[in-house]
Short mmCIF file of C-alpha atoms in Angstrom, two decimals:
data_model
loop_
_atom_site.label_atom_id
_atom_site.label_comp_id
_atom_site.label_asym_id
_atom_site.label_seq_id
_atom_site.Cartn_x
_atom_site.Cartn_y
_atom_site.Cartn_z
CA UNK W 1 -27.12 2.44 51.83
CA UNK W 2 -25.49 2.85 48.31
CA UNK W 3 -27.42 3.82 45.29
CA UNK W 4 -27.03 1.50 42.38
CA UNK W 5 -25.10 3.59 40.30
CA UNK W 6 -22.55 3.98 43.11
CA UNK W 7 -22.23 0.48 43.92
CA UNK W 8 -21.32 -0.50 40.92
CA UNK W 9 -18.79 1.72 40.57
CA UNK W 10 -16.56 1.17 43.81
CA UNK W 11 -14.06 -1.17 44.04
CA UNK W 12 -14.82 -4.80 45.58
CA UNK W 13 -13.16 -3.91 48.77
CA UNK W 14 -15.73 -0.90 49.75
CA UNK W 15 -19.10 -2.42 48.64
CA UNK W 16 -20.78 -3.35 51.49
CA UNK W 17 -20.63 -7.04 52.32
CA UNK W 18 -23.86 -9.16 51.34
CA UNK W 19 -26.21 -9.65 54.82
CA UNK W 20 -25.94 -13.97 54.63
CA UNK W 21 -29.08 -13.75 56.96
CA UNK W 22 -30.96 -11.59 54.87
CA UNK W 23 -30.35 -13.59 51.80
CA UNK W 24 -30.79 -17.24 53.56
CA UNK W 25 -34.05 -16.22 55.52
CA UNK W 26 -36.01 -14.15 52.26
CA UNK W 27 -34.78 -16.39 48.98
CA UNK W 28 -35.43 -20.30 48.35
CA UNK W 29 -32.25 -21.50 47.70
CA UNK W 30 -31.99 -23.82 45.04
CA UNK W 31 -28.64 -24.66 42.62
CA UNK W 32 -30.23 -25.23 38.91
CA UNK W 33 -28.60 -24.01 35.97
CA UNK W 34 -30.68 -22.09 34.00
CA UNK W 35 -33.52 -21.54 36.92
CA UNK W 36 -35.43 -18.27 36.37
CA UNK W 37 -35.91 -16.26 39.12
CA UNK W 38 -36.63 -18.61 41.80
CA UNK W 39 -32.68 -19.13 41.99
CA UNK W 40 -30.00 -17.18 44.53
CA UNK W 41 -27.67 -15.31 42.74
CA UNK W 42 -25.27 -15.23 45.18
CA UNK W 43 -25.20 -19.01 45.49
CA UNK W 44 -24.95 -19.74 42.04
CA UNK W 45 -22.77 -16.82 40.48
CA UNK W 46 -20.98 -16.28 43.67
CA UNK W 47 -20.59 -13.79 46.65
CA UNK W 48 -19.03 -11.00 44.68
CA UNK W 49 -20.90 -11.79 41.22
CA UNK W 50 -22.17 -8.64 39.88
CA UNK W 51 -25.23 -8.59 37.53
CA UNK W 52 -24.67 -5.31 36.59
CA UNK W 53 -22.11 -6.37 34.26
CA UNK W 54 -24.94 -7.24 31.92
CA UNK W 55 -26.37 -4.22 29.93
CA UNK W 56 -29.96 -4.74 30.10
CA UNK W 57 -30.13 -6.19 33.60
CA UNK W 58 -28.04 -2.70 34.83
CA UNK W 59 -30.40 -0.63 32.72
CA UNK W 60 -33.88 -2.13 34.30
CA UNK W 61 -32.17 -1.92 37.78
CA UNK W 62 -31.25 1.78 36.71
CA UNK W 63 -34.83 2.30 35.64
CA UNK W 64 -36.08 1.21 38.97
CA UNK W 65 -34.00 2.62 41.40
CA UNK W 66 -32.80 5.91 40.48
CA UNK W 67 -35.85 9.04 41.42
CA UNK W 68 -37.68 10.17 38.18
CA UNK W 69 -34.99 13.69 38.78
CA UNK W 70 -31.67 11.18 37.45
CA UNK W 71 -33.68 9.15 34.86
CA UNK W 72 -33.44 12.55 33.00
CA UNK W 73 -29.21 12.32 34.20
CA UNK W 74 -29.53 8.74 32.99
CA UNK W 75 -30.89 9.42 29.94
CA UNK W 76 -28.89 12.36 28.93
CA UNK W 77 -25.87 10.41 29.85
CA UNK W 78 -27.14 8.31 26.73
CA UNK W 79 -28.36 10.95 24.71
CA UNK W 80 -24.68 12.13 25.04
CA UNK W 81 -23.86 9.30 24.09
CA UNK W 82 -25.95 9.42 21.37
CA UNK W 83 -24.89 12.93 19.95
CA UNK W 84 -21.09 12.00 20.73
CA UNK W 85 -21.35 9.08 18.12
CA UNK W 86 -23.43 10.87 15.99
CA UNK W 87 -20.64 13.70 16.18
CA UNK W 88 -18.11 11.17 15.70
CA UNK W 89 -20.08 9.50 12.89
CA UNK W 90 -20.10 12.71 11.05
CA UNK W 91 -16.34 13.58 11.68
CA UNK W 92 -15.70 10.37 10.02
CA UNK W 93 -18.16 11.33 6.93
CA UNK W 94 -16.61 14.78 6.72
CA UNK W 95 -13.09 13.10 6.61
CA UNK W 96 -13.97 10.56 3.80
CA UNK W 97 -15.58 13.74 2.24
CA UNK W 98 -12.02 15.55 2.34
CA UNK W 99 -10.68 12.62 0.62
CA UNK W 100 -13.09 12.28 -2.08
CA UNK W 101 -13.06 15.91 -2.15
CA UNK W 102 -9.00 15.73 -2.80
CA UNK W 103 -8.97 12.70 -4.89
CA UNK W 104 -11.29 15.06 -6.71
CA UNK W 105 -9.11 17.67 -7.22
CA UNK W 106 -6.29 15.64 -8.13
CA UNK W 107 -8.26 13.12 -10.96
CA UNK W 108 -9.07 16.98 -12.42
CA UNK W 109 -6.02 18.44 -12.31
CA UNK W 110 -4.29 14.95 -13.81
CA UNK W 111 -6.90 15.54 -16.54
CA UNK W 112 -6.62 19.45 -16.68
CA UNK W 113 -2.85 18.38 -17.02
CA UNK W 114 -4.07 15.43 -19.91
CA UNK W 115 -6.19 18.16 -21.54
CA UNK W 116 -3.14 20.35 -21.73
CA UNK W 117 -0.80 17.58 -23.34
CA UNK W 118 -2.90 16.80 -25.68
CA UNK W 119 -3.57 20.29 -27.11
CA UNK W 120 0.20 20.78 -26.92
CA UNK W 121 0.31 17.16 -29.36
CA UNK W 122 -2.23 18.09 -31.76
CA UNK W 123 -0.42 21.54 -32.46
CA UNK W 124 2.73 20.06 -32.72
CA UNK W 125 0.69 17.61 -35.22
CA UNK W 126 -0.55 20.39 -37.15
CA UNK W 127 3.03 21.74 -37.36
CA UNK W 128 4.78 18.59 -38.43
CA UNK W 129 2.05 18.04 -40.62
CA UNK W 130 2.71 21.77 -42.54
CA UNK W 131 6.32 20.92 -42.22
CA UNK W 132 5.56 17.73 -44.25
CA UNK W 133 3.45 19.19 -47.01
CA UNK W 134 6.34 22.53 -46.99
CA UNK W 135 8.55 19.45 -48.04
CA UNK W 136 6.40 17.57 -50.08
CA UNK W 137 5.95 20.92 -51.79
CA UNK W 138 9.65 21.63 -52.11
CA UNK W 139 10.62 18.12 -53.19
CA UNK W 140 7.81 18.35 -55.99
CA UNK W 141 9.14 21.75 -56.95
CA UNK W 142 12.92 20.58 -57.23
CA UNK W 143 11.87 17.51 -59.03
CA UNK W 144 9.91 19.94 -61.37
CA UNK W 145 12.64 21.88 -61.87
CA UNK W 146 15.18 19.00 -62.70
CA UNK W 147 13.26 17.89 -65.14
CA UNK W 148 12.86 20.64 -66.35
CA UNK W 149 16.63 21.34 -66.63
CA UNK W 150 17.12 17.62 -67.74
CA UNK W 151 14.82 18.38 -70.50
CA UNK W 152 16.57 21.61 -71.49
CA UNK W 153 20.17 19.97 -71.44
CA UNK W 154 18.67 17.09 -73.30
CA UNK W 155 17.15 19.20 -76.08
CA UNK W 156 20.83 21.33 -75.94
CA UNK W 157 22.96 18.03 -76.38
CA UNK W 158 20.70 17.18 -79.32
CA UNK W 159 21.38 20.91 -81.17
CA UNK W 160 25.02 20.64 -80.17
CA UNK W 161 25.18 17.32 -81.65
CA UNK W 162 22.92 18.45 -84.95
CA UNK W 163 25.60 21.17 -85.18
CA UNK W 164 28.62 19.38 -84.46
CA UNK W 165 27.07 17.09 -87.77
CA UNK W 166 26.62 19.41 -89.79
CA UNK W 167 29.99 21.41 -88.60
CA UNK W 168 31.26 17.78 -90.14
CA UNK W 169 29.32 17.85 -93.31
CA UNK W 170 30.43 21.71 -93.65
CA UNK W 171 34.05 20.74 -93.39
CA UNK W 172 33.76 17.35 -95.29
CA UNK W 173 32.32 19.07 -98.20
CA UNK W 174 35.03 22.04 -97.98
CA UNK W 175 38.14 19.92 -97.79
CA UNK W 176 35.99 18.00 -101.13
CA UNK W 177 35.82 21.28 -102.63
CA UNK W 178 39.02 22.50 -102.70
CA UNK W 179 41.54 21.66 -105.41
CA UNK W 180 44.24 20.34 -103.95
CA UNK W 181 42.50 16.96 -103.10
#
């Protein structure tokens, strides 16, 4: 006789047949959709239906057939399960943590790199800036120093033309002076 586990397992052509007097002499037969378990399987889902396809239903026939030594099997087979998924679960979390962890390290070396350009702009602020007050400085002094010259060539012009007045009084009153006039 097969075991559950092994039945359901083989392939359709090595499962032993279903005994048709077994199931016809034992079972009320009776074709009702949705009967409970008063109706024959193997008349309503057919001869080669398998109800192990359904989770739970495989899982109590599991629990009832297999000796208390392979419920442990059984359930470690899920427990493997279990820890496989869990394993898997935290592969996944350890990969999104990588990415975080790199998107990390790049937002911080973008604003390392941020930092950097902006301390390079303020000094090269501070420079322009002492440039601009050099020249502001320099302008003021050469305007200083114009006027100052304009005001020294003004006040020259003004002697030179006192002197070239009176150089023209001098000789006015000399030509006046002398006899022959």
């Amino acid at each position: 006789m097969l075991r559950a586990r092994e039945a359901c397992c083989l392939p359709r052509g090595k499962r032993n047949p279903p005994k048709a007097k077994a199931s016809s002499s034992k079972v009320k037969t009776t074709v009702a959709t949705g009967a409970g378990t008063s109706a024959n399987l193997v008349t309503i889902l057919g001869a080669y239906a398998s109800i192990l396809k359904n989770y739970d239903v495989a899982k109590k026939f599991i629990e009832g057939v297999i000796p208390p030594l392979k419920k442990a099997a059984a359930n470690k087979l899920e427990f493997d399960q279990v820890i496989l998924r869990l394993f898997q679960g935290i592969g996944e979390m350890w990969d999104d943590a990588m990415i975080q962890q790199g998107r990390a390290t790049s937002m911080e070396s973008e604003m390392t790199r941020a930092q950097k350009t902006a301390l390079d702009l303020e000094r090269q602020l501070a420079k322009v800036k002492i440039r601009e007050q050099r020249t502001v400085d320099e302008l003021k002094k050469t305007k200083e120093d114009r006027d100052a010259t304009v005001a020294r060539l003004e006040t020259e012009v003004a002697e030179l033309k006192k002197g070239k007045a009176l150089a023209n009084k001098k000789a006015i009153e000399e030509f006046k002076s002398l006899d022959d006039f």
